[in-house]
Each structure stands twice: as C-alpha cells, then as structure tokens.
PDB file of C-alpha atoms and ligand atoms in Angstrom:
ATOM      1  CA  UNK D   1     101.915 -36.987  28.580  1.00 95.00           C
ATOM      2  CA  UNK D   2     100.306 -40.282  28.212  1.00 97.00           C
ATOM      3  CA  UNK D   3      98.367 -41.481  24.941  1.00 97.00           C
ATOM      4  CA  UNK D   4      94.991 -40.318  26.626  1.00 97.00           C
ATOM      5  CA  UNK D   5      95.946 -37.252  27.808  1.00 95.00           C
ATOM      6  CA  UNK D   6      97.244 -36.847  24.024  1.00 96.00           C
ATOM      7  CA  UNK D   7      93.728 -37.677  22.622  1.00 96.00           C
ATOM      8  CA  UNK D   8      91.785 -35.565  24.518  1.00 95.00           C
ATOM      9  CA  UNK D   9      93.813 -32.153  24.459  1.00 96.00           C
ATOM     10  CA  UNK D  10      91.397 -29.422  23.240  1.00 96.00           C
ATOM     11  CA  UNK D  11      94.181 -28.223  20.292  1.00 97.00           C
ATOM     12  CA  UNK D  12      97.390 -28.056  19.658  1.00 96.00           C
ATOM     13  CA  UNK D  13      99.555 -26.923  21.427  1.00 97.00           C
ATOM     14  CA  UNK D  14      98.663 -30.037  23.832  1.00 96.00           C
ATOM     15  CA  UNK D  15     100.889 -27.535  26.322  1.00 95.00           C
ATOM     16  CA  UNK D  16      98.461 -24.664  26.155  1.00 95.00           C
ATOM     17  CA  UNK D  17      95.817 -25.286  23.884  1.00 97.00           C
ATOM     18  CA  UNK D  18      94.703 -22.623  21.276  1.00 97.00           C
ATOM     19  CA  UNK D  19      91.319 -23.389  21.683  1.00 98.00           C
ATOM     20  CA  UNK D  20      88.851 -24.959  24.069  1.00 97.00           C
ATOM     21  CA  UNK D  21      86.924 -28.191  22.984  1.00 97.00           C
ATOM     22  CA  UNK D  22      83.016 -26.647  22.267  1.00 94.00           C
ATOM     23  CA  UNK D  23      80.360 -25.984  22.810  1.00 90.00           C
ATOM     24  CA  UNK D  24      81.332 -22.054  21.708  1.00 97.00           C
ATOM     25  CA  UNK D  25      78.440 -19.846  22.597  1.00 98.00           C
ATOM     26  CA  UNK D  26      78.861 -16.263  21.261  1.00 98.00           C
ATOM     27  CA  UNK D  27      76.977 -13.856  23.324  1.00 98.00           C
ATOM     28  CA  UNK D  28      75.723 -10.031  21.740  1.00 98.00           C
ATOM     29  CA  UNK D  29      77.196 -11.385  18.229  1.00 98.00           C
ATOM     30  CA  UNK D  30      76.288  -8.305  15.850  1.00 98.00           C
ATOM     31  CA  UNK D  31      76.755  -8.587  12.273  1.00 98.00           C
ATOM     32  CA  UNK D  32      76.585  -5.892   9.287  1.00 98.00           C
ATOM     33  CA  UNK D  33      76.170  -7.667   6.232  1.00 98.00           C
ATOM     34  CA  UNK D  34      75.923  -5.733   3.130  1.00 98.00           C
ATOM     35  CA  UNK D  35      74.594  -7.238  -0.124  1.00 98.00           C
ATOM     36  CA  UNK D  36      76.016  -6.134  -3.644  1.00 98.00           C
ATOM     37  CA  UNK D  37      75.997  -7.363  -7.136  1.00 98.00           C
ATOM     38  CA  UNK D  38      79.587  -8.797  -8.101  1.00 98.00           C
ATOM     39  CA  UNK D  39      80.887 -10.082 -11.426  1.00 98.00           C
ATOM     40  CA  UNK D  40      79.643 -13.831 -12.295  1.00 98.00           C
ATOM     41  CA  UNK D  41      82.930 -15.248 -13.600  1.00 98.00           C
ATOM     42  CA  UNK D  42      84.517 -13.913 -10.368  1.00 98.00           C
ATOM     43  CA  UNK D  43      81.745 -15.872  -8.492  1.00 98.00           C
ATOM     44  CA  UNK D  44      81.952 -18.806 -10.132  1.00 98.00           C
ATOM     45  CA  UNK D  45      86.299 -19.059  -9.696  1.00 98.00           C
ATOM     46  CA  UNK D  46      85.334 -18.535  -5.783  1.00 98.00           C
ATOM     47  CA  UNK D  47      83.215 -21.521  -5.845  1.00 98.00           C
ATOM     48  CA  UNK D  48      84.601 -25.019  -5.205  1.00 98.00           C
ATOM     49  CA  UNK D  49      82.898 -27.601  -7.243  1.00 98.00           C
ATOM     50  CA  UNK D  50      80.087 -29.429  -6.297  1.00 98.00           C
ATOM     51  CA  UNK D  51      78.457 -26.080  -4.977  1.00 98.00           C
ATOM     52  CA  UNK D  52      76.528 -23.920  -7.370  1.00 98.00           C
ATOM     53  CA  UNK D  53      76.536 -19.922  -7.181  1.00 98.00           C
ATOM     54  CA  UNK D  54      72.845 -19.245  -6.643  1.00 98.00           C
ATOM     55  CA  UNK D  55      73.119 -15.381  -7.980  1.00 96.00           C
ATOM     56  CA  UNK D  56      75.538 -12.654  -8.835  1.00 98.00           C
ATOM     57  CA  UNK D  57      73.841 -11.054  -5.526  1.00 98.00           C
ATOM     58  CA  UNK D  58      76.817 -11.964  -2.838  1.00 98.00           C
ATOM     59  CA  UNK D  59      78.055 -10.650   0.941  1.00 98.00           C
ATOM     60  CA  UNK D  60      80.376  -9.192   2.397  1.00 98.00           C
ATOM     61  CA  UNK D  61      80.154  -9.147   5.844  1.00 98.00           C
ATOM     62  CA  UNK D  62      81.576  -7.686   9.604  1.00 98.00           C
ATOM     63  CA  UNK D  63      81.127  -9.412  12.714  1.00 98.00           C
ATOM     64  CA  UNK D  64      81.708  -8.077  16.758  1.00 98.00           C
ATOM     65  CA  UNK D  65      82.005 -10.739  18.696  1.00 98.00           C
ATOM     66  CA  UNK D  66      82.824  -9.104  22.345  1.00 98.00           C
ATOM     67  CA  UNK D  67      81.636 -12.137  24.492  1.00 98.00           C
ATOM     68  CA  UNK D  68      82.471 -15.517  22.876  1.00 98.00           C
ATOM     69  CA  UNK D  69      83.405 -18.609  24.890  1.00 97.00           C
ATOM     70  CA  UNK D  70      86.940 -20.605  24.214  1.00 96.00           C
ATOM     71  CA  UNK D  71      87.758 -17.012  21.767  1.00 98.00           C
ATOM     72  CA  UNK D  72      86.678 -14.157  23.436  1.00 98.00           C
ATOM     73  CA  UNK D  73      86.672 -10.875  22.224  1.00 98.00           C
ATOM     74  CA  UNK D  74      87.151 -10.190  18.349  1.00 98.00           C
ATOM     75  CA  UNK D  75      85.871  -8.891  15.047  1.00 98.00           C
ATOM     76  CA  UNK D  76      86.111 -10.884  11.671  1.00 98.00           C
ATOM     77  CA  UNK D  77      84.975  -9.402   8.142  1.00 98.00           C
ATOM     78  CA  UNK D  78      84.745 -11.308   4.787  1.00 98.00           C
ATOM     79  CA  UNK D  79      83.153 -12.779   1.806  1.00 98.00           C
ATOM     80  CA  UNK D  80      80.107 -15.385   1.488  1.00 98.00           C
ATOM     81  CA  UNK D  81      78.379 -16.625  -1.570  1.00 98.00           C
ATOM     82  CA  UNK D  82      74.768 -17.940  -1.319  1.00 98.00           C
ATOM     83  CA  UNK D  83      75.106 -21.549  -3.002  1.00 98.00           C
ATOM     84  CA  UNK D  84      73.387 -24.332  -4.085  1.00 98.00           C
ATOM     85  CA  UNK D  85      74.417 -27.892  -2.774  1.00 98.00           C
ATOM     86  CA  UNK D  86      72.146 -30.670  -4.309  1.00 96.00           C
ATOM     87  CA  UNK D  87      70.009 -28.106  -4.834  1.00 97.00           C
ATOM     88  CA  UNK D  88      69.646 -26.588  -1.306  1.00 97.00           C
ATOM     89  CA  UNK D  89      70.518 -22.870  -0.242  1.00 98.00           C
ATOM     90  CA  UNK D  90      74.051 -22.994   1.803  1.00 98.00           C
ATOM     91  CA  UNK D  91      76.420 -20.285   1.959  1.00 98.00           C
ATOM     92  CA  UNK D  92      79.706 -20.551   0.802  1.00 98.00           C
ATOM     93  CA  UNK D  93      82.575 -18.135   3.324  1.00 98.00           C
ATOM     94  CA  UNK D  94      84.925 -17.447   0.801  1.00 98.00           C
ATOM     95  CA  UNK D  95      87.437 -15.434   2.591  1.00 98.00           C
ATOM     96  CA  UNK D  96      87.121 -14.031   6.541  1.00 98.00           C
ATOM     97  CA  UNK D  97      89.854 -11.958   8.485  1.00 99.00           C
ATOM     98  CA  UNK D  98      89.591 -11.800  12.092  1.00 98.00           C
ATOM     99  CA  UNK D  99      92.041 -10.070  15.149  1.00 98.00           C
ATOM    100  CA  UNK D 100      92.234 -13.537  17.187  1.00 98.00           C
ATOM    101  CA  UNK D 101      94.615 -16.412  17.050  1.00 98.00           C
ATOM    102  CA  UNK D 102      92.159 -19.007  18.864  1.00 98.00           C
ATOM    103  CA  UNK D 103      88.946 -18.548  16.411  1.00 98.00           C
ATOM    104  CA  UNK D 104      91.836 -18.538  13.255  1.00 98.00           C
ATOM    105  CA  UNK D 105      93.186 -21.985  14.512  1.00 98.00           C
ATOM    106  CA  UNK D 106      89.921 -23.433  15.735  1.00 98.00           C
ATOM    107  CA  UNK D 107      87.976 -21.765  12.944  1.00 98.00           C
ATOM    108  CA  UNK D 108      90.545 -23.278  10.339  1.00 98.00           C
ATOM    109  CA  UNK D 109      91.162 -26.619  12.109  1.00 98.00           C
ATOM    110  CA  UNK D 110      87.706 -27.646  12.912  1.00 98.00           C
ATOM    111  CA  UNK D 111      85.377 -26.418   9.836  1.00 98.00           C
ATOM    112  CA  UNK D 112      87.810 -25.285   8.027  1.00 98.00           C
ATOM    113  CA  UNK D 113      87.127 -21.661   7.820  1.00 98.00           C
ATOM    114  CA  UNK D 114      89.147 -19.369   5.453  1.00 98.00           C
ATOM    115  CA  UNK D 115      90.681 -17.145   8.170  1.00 98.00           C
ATOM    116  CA  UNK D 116      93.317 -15.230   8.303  1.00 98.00           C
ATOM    117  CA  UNK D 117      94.929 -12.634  10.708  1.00 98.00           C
ATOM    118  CA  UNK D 118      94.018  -9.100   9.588  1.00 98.00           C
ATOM    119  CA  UNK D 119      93.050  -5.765  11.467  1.00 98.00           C
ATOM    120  CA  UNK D 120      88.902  -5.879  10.887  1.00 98.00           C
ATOM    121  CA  UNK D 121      86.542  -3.107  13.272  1.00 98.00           C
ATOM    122  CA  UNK D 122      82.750  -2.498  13.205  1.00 98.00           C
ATOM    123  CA  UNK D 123      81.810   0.477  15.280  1.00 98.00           C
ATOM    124  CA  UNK D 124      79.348   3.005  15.711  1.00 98.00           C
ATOM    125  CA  UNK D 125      80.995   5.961  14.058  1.00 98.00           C
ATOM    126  CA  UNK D 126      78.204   9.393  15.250  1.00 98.00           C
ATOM    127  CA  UNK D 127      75.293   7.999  12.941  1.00 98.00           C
ATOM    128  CA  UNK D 128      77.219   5.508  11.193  1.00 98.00           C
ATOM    129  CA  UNK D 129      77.630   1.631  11.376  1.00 98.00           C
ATOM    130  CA  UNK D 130      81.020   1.365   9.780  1.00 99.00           C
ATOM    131  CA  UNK D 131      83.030  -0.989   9.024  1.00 99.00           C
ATOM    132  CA  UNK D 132      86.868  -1.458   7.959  1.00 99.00           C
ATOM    133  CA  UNK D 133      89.194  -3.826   7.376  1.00 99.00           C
ATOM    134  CA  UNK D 134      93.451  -3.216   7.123  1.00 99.00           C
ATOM    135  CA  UNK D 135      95.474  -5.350   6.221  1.00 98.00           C
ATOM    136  CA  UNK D 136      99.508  -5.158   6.236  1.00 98.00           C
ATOM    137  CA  UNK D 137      98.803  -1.645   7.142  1.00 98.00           C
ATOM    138  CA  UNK D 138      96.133  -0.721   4.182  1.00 98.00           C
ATOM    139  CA  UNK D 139      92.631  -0.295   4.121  1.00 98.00           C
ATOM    140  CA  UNK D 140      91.113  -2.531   1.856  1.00 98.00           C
ATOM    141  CA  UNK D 141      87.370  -2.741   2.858  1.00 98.00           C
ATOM    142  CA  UNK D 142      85.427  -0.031   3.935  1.00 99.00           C
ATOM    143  CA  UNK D 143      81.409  -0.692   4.774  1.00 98.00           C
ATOM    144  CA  UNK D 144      78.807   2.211   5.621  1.00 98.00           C
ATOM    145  CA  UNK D 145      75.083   1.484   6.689  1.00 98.00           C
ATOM    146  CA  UNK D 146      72.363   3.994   8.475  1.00 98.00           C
ATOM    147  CA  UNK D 147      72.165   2.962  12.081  1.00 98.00           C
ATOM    148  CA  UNK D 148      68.752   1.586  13.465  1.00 98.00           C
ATOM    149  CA  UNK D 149      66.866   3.216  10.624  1.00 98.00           C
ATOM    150  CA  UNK D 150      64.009   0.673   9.781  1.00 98.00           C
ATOM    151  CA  UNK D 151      63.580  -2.600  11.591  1.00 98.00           C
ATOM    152  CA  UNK D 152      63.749  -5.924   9.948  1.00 98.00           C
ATOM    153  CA  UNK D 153      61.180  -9.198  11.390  1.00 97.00           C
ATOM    154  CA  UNK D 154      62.312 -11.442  13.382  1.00 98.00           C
ATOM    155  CA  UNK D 155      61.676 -14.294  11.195  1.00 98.00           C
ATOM    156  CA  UNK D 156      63.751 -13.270   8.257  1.00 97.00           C
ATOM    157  CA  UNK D 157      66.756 -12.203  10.432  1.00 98.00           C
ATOM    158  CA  UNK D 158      66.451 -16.099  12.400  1.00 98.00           C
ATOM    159  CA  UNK D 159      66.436 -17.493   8.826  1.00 97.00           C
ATOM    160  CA  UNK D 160      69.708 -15.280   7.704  1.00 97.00           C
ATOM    161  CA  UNK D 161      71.614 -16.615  11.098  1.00 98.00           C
ATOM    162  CA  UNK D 162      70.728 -19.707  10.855  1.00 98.00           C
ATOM    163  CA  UNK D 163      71.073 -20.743   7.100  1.00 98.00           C
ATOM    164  CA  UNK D 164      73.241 -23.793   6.706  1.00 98.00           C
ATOM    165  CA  UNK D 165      76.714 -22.652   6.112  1.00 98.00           C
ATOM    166  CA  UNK D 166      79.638 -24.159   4.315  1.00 98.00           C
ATOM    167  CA  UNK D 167      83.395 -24.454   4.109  1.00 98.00           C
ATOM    168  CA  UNK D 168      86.294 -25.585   1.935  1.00 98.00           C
ATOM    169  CA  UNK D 169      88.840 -27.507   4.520  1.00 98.00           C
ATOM    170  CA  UNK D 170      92.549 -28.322   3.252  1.00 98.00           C
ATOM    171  CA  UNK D 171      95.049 -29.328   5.281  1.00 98.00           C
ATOM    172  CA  UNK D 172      98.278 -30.561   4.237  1.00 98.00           C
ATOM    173  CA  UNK D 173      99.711 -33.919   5.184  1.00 98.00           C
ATOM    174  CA  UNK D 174     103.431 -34.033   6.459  1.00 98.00           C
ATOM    175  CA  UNK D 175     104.879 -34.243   3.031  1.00 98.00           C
ATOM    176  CA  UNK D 176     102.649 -31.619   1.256  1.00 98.00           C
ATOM    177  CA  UNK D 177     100.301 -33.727  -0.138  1.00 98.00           C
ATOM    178  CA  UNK D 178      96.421 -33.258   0.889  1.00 98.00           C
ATOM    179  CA  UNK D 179      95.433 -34.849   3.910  1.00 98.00           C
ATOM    180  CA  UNK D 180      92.502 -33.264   4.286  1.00 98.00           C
ATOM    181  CA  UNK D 181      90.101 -31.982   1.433  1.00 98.00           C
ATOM    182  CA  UNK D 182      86.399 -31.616   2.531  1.00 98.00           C
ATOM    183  CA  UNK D 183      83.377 -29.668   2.699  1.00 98.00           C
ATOM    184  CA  UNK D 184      82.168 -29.219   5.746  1.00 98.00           C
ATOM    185  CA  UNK D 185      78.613 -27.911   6.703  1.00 98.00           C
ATOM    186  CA  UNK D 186      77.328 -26.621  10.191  1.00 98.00           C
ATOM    187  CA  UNK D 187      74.465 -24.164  11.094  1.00 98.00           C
ATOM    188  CA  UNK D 188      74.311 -21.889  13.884  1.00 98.00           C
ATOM    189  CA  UNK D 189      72.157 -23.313  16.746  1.00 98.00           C
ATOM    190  CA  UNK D 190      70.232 -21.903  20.036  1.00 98.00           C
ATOM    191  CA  UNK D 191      69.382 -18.497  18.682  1.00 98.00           C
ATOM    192  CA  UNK D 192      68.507 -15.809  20.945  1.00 98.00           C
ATOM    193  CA  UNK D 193      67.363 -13.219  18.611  1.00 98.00           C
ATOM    194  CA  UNK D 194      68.030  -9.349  20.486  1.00 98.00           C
ATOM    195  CA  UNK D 195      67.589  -6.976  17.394  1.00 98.00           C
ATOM    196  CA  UNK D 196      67.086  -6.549  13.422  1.00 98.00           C
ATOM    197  CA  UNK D 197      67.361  -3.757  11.287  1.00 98.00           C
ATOM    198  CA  UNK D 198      67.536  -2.615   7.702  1.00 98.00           C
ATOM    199  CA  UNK D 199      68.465   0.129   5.172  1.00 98.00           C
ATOM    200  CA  UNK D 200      70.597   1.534   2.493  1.00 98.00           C
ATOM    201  CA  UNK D 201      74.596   0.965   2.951  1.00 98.00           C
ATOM    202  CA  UNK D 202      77.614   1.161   0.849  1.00 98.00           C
ATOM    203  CA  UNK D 203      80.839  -1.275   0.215  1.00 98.00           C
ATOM    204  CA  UNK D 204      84.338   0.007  -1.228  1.00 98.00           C
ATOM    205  CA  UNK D 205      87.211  -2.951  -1.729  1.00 98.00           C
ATOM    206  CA  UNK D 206      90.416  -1.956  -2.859  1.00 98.00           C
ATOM    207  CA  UNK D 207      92.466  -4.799  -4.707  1.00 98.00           C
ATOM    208  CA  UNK D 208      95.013  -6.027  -1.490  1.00 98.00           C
ATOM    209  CA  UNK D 209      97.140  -9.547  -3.203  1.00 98.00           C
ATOM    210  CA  UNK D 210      96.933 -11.047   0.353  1.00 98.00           C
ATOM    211  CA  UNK D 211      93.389  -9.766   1.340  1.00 98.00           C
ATOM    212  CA  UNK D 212      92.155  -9.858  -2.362  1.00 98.00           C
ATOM    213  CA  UNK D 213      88.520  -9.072  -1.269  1.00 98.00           C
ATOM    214  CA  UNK D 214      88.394  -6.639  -4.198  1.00 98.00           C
ATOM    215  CA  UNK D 215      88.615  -9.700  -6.755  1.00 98.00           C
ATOM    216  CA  UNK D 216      85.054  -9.881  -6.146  1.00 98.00           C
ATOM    217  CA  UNK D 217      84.433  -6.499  -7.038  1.00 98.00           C
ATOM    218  CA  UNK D 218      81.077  -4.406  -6.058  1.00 98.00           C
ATOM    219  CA  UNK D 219      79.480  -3.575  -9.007  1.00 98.00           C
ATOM    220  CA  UNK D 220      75.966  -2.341  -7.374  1.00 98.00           C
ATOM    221  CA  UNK D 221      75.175  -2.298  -3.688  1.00 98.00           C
ATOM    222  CA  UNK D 222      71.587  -3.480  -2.685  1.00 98.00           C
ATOM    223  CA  UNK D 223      71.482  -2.434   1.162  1.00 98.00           C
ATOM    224  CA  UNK D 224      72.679  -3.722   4.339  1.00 98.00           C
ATOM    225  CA  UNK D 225      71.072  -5.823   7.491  1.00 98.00           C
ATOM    226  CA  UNK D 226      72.186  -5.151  10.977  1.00 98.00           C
ATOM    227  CA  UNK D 227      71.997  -8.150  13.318  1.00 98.00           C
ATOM    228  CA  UNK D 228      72.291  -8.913  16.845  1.00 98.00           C
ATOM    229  CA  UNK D 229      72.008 -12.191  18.740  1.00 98.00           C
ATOM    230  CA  UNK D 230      73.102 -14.856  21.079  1.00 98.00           C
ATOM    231  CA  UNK D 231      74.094 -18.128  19.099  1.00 98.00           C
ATOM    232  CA  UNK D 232      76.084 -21.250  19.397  1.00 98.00           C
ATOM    233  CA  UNK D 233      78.222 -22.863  16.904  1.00 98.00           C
ATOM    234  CA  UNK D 234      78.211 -26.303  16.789  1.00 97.00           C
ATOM    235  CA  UNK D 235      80.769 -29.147  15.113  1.00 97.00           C
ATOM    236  CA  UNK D 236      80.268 -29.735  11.080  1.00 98.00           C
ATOM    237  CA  UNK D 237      79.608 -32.379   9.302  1.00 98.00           C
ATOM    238  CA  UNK D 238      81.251 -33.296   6.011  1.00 98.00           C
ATOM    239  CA  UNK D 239      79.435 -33.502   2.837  1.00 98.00           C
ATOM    240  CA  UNK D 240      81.867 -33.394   0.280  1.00 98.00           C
ATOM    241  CA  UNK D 241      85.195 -35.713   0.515  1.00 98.00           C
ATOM    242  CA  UNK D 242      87.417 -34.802  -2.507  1.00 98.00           C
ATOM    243  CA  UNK D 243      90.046 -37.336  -1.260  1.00 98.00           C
ATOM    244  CA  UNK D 244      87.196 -40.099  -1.552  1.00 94.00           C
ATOM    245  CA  UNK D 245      86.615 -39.594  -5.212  1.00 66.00           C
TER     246      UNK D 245
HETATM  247  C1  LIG J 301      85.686 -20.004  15.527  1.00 56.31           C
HETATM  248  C2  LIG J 301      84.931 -19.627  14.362  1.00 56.31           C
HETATM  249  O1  LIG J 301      85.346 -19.959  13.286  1.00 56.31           O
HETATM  250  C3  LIG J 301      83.685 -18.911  14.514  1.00 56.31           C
HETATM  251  C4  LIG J 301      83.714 -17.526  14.020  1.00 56.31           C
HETATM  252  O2  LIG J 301      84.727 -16.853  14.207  1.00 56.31           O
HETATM  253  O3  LIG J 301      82.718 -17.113  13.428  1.00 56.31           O
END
C-alpha cells in the first residue's frame, strides 16, 4: 500500500474499511422523539462549555434507519439538549446507542458522535410506537407514543430535521493525551419530507452506569413527534477548538 492509496482509504481498517467516504443518504429515516422536562443541574453537567442549555425542556430520541448508504440497516436512541452557541439554537447529542459498528466508527470518527454499541428498537407494537433500549442485557429506556394520531405541518417537522446539530469530538493521541478536542457542527441536508405526526407519549429511564440515560431523569413528559424522511448527512465543520485555546 503506497502513501496515496493510504490517504485516500475511506476508514480504518485501510484493509476493509468500516465505513464508506460520504455522501450518506438515509432513506425512510423515522424518528420518535419525545420531549420531557429534566433536572437543570443535570443539564447543565451534560453541556460542554461554550454551549448554553436553552431550557430544562430536553429529548430523548429513537431512530430506524432501514436504508442508509455506507451503514445500512440500524436503530440508534439517545439524548439531545437544545443549546445556545453564540446565541443560536443548535442541539447538543449527549449520548446515542446504536446496533451498527460502521455508523459507531464513522459517527465517532468523523463528527464525533457519542455512540456506543447497545441493543436500541422502535417498532410498531398493535397501536403503539414503542421504543426500547437494552443495554448489557437490561432495559434502561422505554418510550410509548399514540401512532398516527394527529398530524404535525410540514414546516415545523423540516425545521426539527434540519436544525443545526452539534457534537463534542475527543480523540486521544498515541500517548493519551488529547489529540483531538472540538465541536463540530453539521445539519442534515436534501430533505425529502414523507410524514409528520403528533400526540401524547411517555419516557421511563432506569439508572444503567454504562448507558446512564437516567442521569437526566424525566421529571414531566410534554408529548412526542413522529417523523419520517429521506435526508443526507453531510461533513461538519468545527466551531469550537479546545486545543487552540
Ligand atoms: C453515522 C452517523 O453518525 C449518523 C447517524 O447514525 O445518525
């Protein structure tokens, strides 16, 4: 393997790459996304510094993702907190566990996504979008919503998809130190909305020390959204360098 062929392998392993390089286009991606009141210290210890928690009104979320180019078929669940970054709504992934090694190493190489490998589903239980999440053999998240119920606009459900997003990326350097210590922000692009809805939902998280999606505990649920569109994800861009400070 030659320097060039070295530089442009997709991932690592350069014999049999994880992942593809992108574009990665995500056909019939379907999200439940349940909002509920949380605890504001809790928030604000999730939050890396410069970002701002904009309320004590967070998500947690599950995602299908049966078509997906480069990753194909797999479900992810997890955290985000709506943010401020120089004043400007982002939101902030906090934690996300998903059944696929090439969206863990991409999603954790490239943006810098908090993944981790967990067993996540969102199905259509009778009348029921539900939602679960095991990890190391225990349930830990558990997410209920009415299915199809009441229909949400178009225009609010683009704006939820494509809100500008944000991650915390660390990666180590060879001897432990960090190499790598950014936030990185990206927005979903080329959305083909298919389907909105809305209604009432619940959200039970039981305290997991690996999966500790129960240290932002539910206090009040507000209601879910139900989601389903064609998107791409695009590269980041990195607008916070701790390592430049
Ligand atoms: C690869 C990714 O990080 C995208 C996703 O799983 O949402």
């Amino acid at each position: 393997m030659n320097r060039d062929e070295i530089l442009t392998a997709a991932s690592m392993p350069a014999f049999g790459p994880s992942y593809p390089k992108g574009p990665y286009r995500f056909i019939n991606r379907e999200y439940m996304i349940i909002s509920y009141e949380s605890d504001p210290d809790a928030i604000r210890a999730a939050v890396p510094e410069p970002l701002v928690p904009a309320s004590n009104v967070i998500t947690y979320e599950w995602m299908r993702m049966p078509d997906s180019s480069g990753f194909g078929d797999y479900t992810e669940t997890g955290t985000v907190i709506p943010c401020l970054l120089d004043g400007q709504p982002v939101s902030f992934t906090v934690q996300m566990y998903l059944d696929d090694e090439a969206p863990i190493a991409a999603g954790r190489e490239i943006w810098g996504f908090p993944k981790k490998h967990a067993q996540p589903k969102l199905e259509l239980v009778t009348d029921t979008l539900t939602g679960t999440l095991y990890y190391a053999n225990e349930r830990v998240a558990l997410g209920t919503m009415v299915y199809k119920q009441q229909t949400l606009d178009e225009a609010t459900a683009l704006r939820a998809l494509g809100k500008d997003q944000v991650c915390l990326k660390l990666i180590p350097d060879v001897d432990g130190k960090p190499k790598i210590a950014q936030l990185v922000k990206f927005a979903m692009t080329d959305i083909a909305f298919k389907g909105a809805w809305q209604g009432p939902a619940r959200l039970h998280l039981i305290p997991h020390v690996n999966a500790p999606v129960a240290d932002l505990p539910v206090l009040r649920t507000r209601g879910g959204i139900h989601l389903l569109a064609d998107m791409t994800l695009p590269y980041g861009k990195v607008v916070h360098d701790y390592l430049e400070i």
